[in-house]
Amino acid sequence: MNWTDERVEKLKKLWSEGLSASQIAAQLGGVSRNAVIGKVHRLSLPGRAKAGGTTTAARPKRTTSAPRAPNYAARVTTRTVTRTAGATVLKEEIEVDLVADQDLELAPNVVVPMSRRLGLTELSERTCKWPIGDPLKEEFHFCGNDSPESSPYCSYHTRLAYQPSGERRRMR
DNA sequence: CCCTGATTCGC
DNA sequence: GCGAATCAGG
C-alpha cells in the first residue's frame, strides 16, 4: 500500500489526536505500526515527547465519571485498569458493584469501563470484542479492553453476555 | 507478555 | 521513500 495524499492526511490527523502508531496503522489498514512510525518520522511530524509506552500527547481525561454511589453495602471491587489508549483514557478507576448483578441495567452506579474505541481490524485474541454503538454509524467501535484467557470479552462484558439483564431471577 | 515510539539500514 | 528488524522503555 502506498501513501496516498488521503492516507497521509489521515495519518497526520490521527497522530495529532494522540492515537498510537498501532491504532493508526489499524485504521489505515494495510500497513504496520512500524510503517506508520517510519512515515511519521519522514514527515517530520512531532513525535511523542518521551519514548516508551505512554502517549505523552494525549493526557488522560476521564469519560463521564461515575457519580459517587451511596453506601451500596456488600462487595464492591475497585480495580485500576491501565491502558494506553489514544485520545480516550489512559487510566481509569472502575468500580463495579457486584451486588448489582441482580439488576445491572437498573444500577446507574455501575460504570461501564472505558473502551479503547478499537476498529474491528485491531481486535486481537485478548481484546474484548464487545461491540459498542451502531455498526452503521461512525462512532461504532469495540470495547477493546483486555480479556482474560481467550475469553471473547473482558470481565465486565462477559457478565453481561452471560446473563441477559432482563431475566435475572433469584434462585433459592 | 502486553504495549509504546525511535532508529537503523537494506531494499 | 519505505518499513521490517531491532532497540529501548513502561
Tab-separated table of C-alpha atoms (C1' of nucleotides) in Angstrom:
chain	number	residue	atom	x	y	z
A	1	MET	CA	0.000	0.000	0.000
A	2	ASN	CA	1.320	3.392	-0.835
A	3	TRP	CA	0.943	6.641	0.939
A	4	THR	CA	-1.704	8.479	-0.940
A	5	ASP	CA	-2.479	12.025	-0.001
A	6	GLU	CA	-5.594	10.873	1.726
A	7	ARG	CA	-3.811	8.316	3.802
A	8	VAL	CA	-1.091	10.736	4.758
A	9	GLU	CA	-3.716	13.225	5.719
A	10	LYS	CA	-5.466	10.710	7.880
A	11	LEU	CA	-2.181	9.723	9.413
A	12	LYS	CA	-1.439	13.300	10.357
A	13	LYS	CA	-4.858	13.753	11.814
A	14	LEU	CA	-4.845	10.625	13.923
A	15	TRP	CA	-1.291	11.136	15.023
A	16	SER	CA	-2.029	14.649	16.146
A	17	GLU	CA	-5.012	13.332	18.010
A	18	GLY	CA	-2.635	11.241	20.018
A	19	LEU	CA	-3.541	7.833	18.722
A	20	SER	CA	-0.811	5.264	18.949
A	21	ALA	CA	1.021	4.099	15.888
A	22	SER	CA	-0.572	0.692	16.013
A	23	GLN	CA	-4.026	2.138	16.284
A	24	ILE	CA	-3.381	4.379	13.355
A	25	ALA	CA	-1.980	1.511	11.385
A	26	ALA	CA	-5.110	-0.467	12.091
A	27	GLN	CA	-7.359	2.311	10.983
A	28	LEU	CA	-5.457	2.978	7.844
A	29	GLY	CA	-5.207	-0.656	7.064
A	30	GLY	CA	-2.578	-2.373	5.028
A	31	VAL	CA	0.300	-1.005	6.994
A	32	SER	CA	2.153	-1.970	10.095
A	33	ARG	CA	2.720	0.251	13.047
A	34	ASN	CA	6.337	0.435	12.011
A	35	ALA	CA	5.292	1.808	8.705
A	36	VAL	CA	3.302	4.449	10.468
A	37	ILE	CA	6.139	5.395	12.741
A	38	GLY	CA	8.557	5.466	9.892
A	39	LYS	CA	6.255	7.695	7.924
A	40	VAL	CA	5.762	9.974	10.863
A	41	HIS	CA	9.472	10.457	11.049
A	42	ARG	CA	9.829	11.093	7.382
A	43	LEU	CA	7.122	13.661	7.566
A	44	SER	CA	8.948	15.229	10.445
A	45	LEU	CA	5.830	15.190	12.496
A	46	PRO	CA	6.266	15.939	16.161
A	47	GLY	CA	6.872	12.667	17.888
A	48	ARG	CA	5.825	11.711	21.328
A	49	ALA	CA	7.891	13.600	23.827
A	50	LYS	CA	9.309	10.578	25.517
A	51	ALA	CA	9.879	7.127	24.195
A	52	GLY	CA	8.033	4.291	25.719
A	53	GLY	CA	4.525	3.155	26.144
A	54	THR	CA	2.878	6.249	27.391
A	55	THR	CA	1.426	8.649	24.988
A	56	THR	CA	2.633	11.958	26.174
A	57	ALA	CA	0.418	13.888	23.865
A	58	ALA	CA	-2.947	12.616	24.911
A	59	ARG	CA	-3.399	13.249	28.543
A	60	PRO	CA	-5.771	11.105	30.450
A	61	LYS	CA	-9.170	12.589	30.556
A	62	ARG	CA	-11.919	10.743	32.186
A	63	THR	CA	-15.024	9.738	30.466
A	64	THR	CA	-18.082	10.971	32.209
A	65	SER	CA	-17.268	9.778	35.608
A	66	ALA	CA	-19.339	7.673	37.880
A	67	PRO	CA	-21.436	9.524	40.335
A	68	ARG	CA	-20.390	8.599	43.777
A	69	ALA	CA	-22.558	5.665	44.707
A	70	PRO	CA	-24.268	5.693	48.061
A	71	ASN	CA	-23.303	3.052	50.520
A	72	TYR	CA	-24.346	0.184	48.435
A	73	ALA	CA	-23.316	-2.304	51.058
A	74	ALA	CA	-21.832	-5.621	50.259
A	75	ARG	CA	-18.910	-6.103	47.996
A	76	VAL	CA	-17.516	-3.501	45.784
A	77	THR	CA	-14.407	-4.229	43.874
A	78	THR	CA	-12.183	-1.455	42.854
A	79	ARG	CA	-9.689	-2.148	40.238
A	80	THR	CA	-7.474	0.048	38.261
A	81	VAL	CA	-7.241	-0.600	34.630
A	82	THR	CA	-4.305	0.733	32.807
A	83	ARG	CA	-4.482	1.073	29.125
A	84	THR	CA	-2.673	3.059	26.633
A	85	ALA	CA	-5.368	4.433	24.517
A	86	GLY	CA	-5.106	7.292	22.168
A	87	ALA	CA	-7.486	10.079	22.801
A	88	THR	CA	-9.607	8.170	25.178
A	89	VAL	CA	-8.492	7.136	28.564
A	90	LEU	CA	-5.173	6.087	29.890
A	91	LYS	CA	-6.066	5.199	33.346
A	92	GLU	CA	-9.438	4.801	34.838
A	93	GLU	CA	-10.615	3.616	38.135
A	94	ILE	CA	-13.539	1.381	37.759
A	95	GLU	CA	-15.921	0.393	40.395
A	96	VAL	CA	-18.195	-2.489	39.829
A	97	ASP	CA	-20.909	-3.248	42.254
A	98	LEU	CA	-21.065	-6.980	42.388
A	99	VAL	CA	-24.285	-6.849	44.294
A	100	ALA	CA	-25.944	-5.095	41.445
A	101	ASP	CA	-25.771	-8.234	39.362
A	102	GLN	CA	-29.429	-8.573	40.158
A	103	ASP	CA	-30.292	-5.542	38.184
A	104	LEU	CA	-27.395	-4.499	36.069
A	105	GLU	CA	-29.366	-2.280	33.811
A	106	LEU	CA	-31.099	-0.665	36.709
A	107	ALA	CA	-27.981	0.274	38.560
A	108	PRO	CA	-26.876	3.696	37.424
A	109	ASN	CA	-23.902	3.490	39.686
A	110	VAL	CA	-22.388	0.684	37.714
A	111	VAL	CA	-19.995	2.359	35.446
A	112	VAL	CA	-19.176	0.974	32.081
A	113	PRO	CA	-15.472	0.550	31.574
A	114	MET	CA	-13.905	2.830	29.075
A	115	SER	CA	-13.294	1.406	25.723
A	116	ARG	CA	-10.313	1.813	23.502
A	117	ARG	CA	-12.570	2.606	20.601
A	118	LEU	CA	-10.978	-0.100	18.583
A	119	GLY	CA	-11.831	-0.684	14.994
A	120	LEU	CA	-12.520	-4.276	14.129
A	121	THR	CA	-9.212	-4.573	12.417
A	122	GLU	CA	-7.242	-4.100	15.562
A	123	LEU	CA	-9.001	-6.608	17.696
A	124	SER	CA	-6.748	-9.348	18.899
A	125	GLU	CA	-7.177	-12.563	20.781
A	126	ARG	CA	-7.028	-10.784	24.054
A	127	THR	CA	-9.131	-7.765	23.408
A	128	CYS	CA	-12.771	-7.548	24.326
A	129	LYS	CA	-14.927	-7.865	21.264
A	130	TRP	CA	-17.999	-6.308	22.763
A	131	PRO	CA	-19.452	-4.007	20.153
A	132	ILE	CA	-20.420	-0.522	21.143
A	133	GLY	CA	-22.689	1.708	19.195
A	134	ASP	CA	-24.486	1.367	15.927
A	135	PRO	CA	-22.436	-0.593	13.410
A	136	LEU	CA	-23.827	1.611	10.703
A	137	LYS	CA	-22.626	4.741	12.339
A	138	GLU	CA	-19.265	6.295	12.599
A	139	GLU	CA	-18.866	6.111	16.325
A	140	PHE	CA	-19.127	2.375	16.281
A	141	HIS	CA	-16.272	0.594	17.940
A	142	PHE	CA	-15.372	-2.297	20.155
A	143	CYS	CA	-14.689	-2.340	23.842
A	144	GLY	CA	-11.130	-3.470	23.329
A	145	ASN	CA	-10.288	-3.916	26.954
A	146	ASP	CA	-8.123	-6.775	27.980
A	147	SER	CA	-9.980	-10.029	28.069
A	148	PRO	CA	-8.680	-12.791	30.263
A	149	GLU	CA	-7.665	-16.135	28.878
A	150	SER	CA	-9.099	-16.428	25.419
A	151	SER	CA	-12.397	-15.010	26.525
A	152	PRO	CA	-14.057	-13.056	23.781
A	153	TYR	CA	-14.993	-10.335	26.221
A	154	CYS	CA	-13.491	-8.501	29.102
A	155	SER	CA	-14.669	-9.474	32.549
A	156	TYR	CA	-17.272	-6.782	32.607
A	157	HIS	CA	-18.862	-7.695	29.318
A	158	THR	CA	-18.568	-11.372	29.991
A	159	ARG	CA	-21.021	-10.925	32.790
A	160	LEU	CA	-23.370	-9.022	30.579
A	161	ALA	CA	-23.076	-11.624	27.907
A	162	TYR	CA	-23.783	-14.433	30.250
A	163	GLN	CA	-26.835	-13.233	31.974
A	164	PRO	CA	-29.101	-11.014	29.995
A	165	SER	CA	-30.013	-8.134	32.189
A	166	GLY	CA	-33.702	-8.745	31.913
A	167	GLU	CA	-34.256	-12.289	33.056
A	168	ARG	CA	-32.273	-12.292	36.188
A	169	ARG	CA	-34.110	-14.353	38.706
A	170	ARG	CA	-33.396	-15.081	42.260
A	171	MET	CA	-32.655	-18.719	42.898
A	172	ARG	CA	-33.062	-20.173	46.287
B	1	DC	C1'	3.912	-10.679	27.981
B	2	DC	C1'	1.470	-6.851	26.659
B	3	DC	C1'	2.328	-2.496	24.734
B	4	DT	C1'	4.721	2.182	23.293
B	5	DG	C1'	7.812	5.139	20.000
B	6	DA	C1'	12.776	5.558	17.929
B	7	DT	C1'	16.346	4.169	14.940
B	8	DT	C1'	18.741	1.691	11.613
B	9	DC	C1'	19.535	0.111	7.190
B	10	DG	C1'	18.708	-2.990	3.153
B	11	DC	C1'	15.653	-2.589	-0.331
C	1	DG	C1'	10.861	6.732	0.352
C	2	DC	C1'	9.617	2.626	2.560
C	3	DG	C1'	9.132	-0.446	6.518
C	4	DA	C1'	10.909	-4.853	8.999
C	5	DA	C1'	14.030	-5.609	12.371
C	6	DT	C1'	15.752	-4.030	16.179
C	7	DC	C1'	16.271	-1.279	20.151
C	8	DA	C1'	14.761	0.990	24.406
C	9	DG	C1'	11.410	1.576	27.554
C	10	DG	C1'	6.729	1.238	30.594
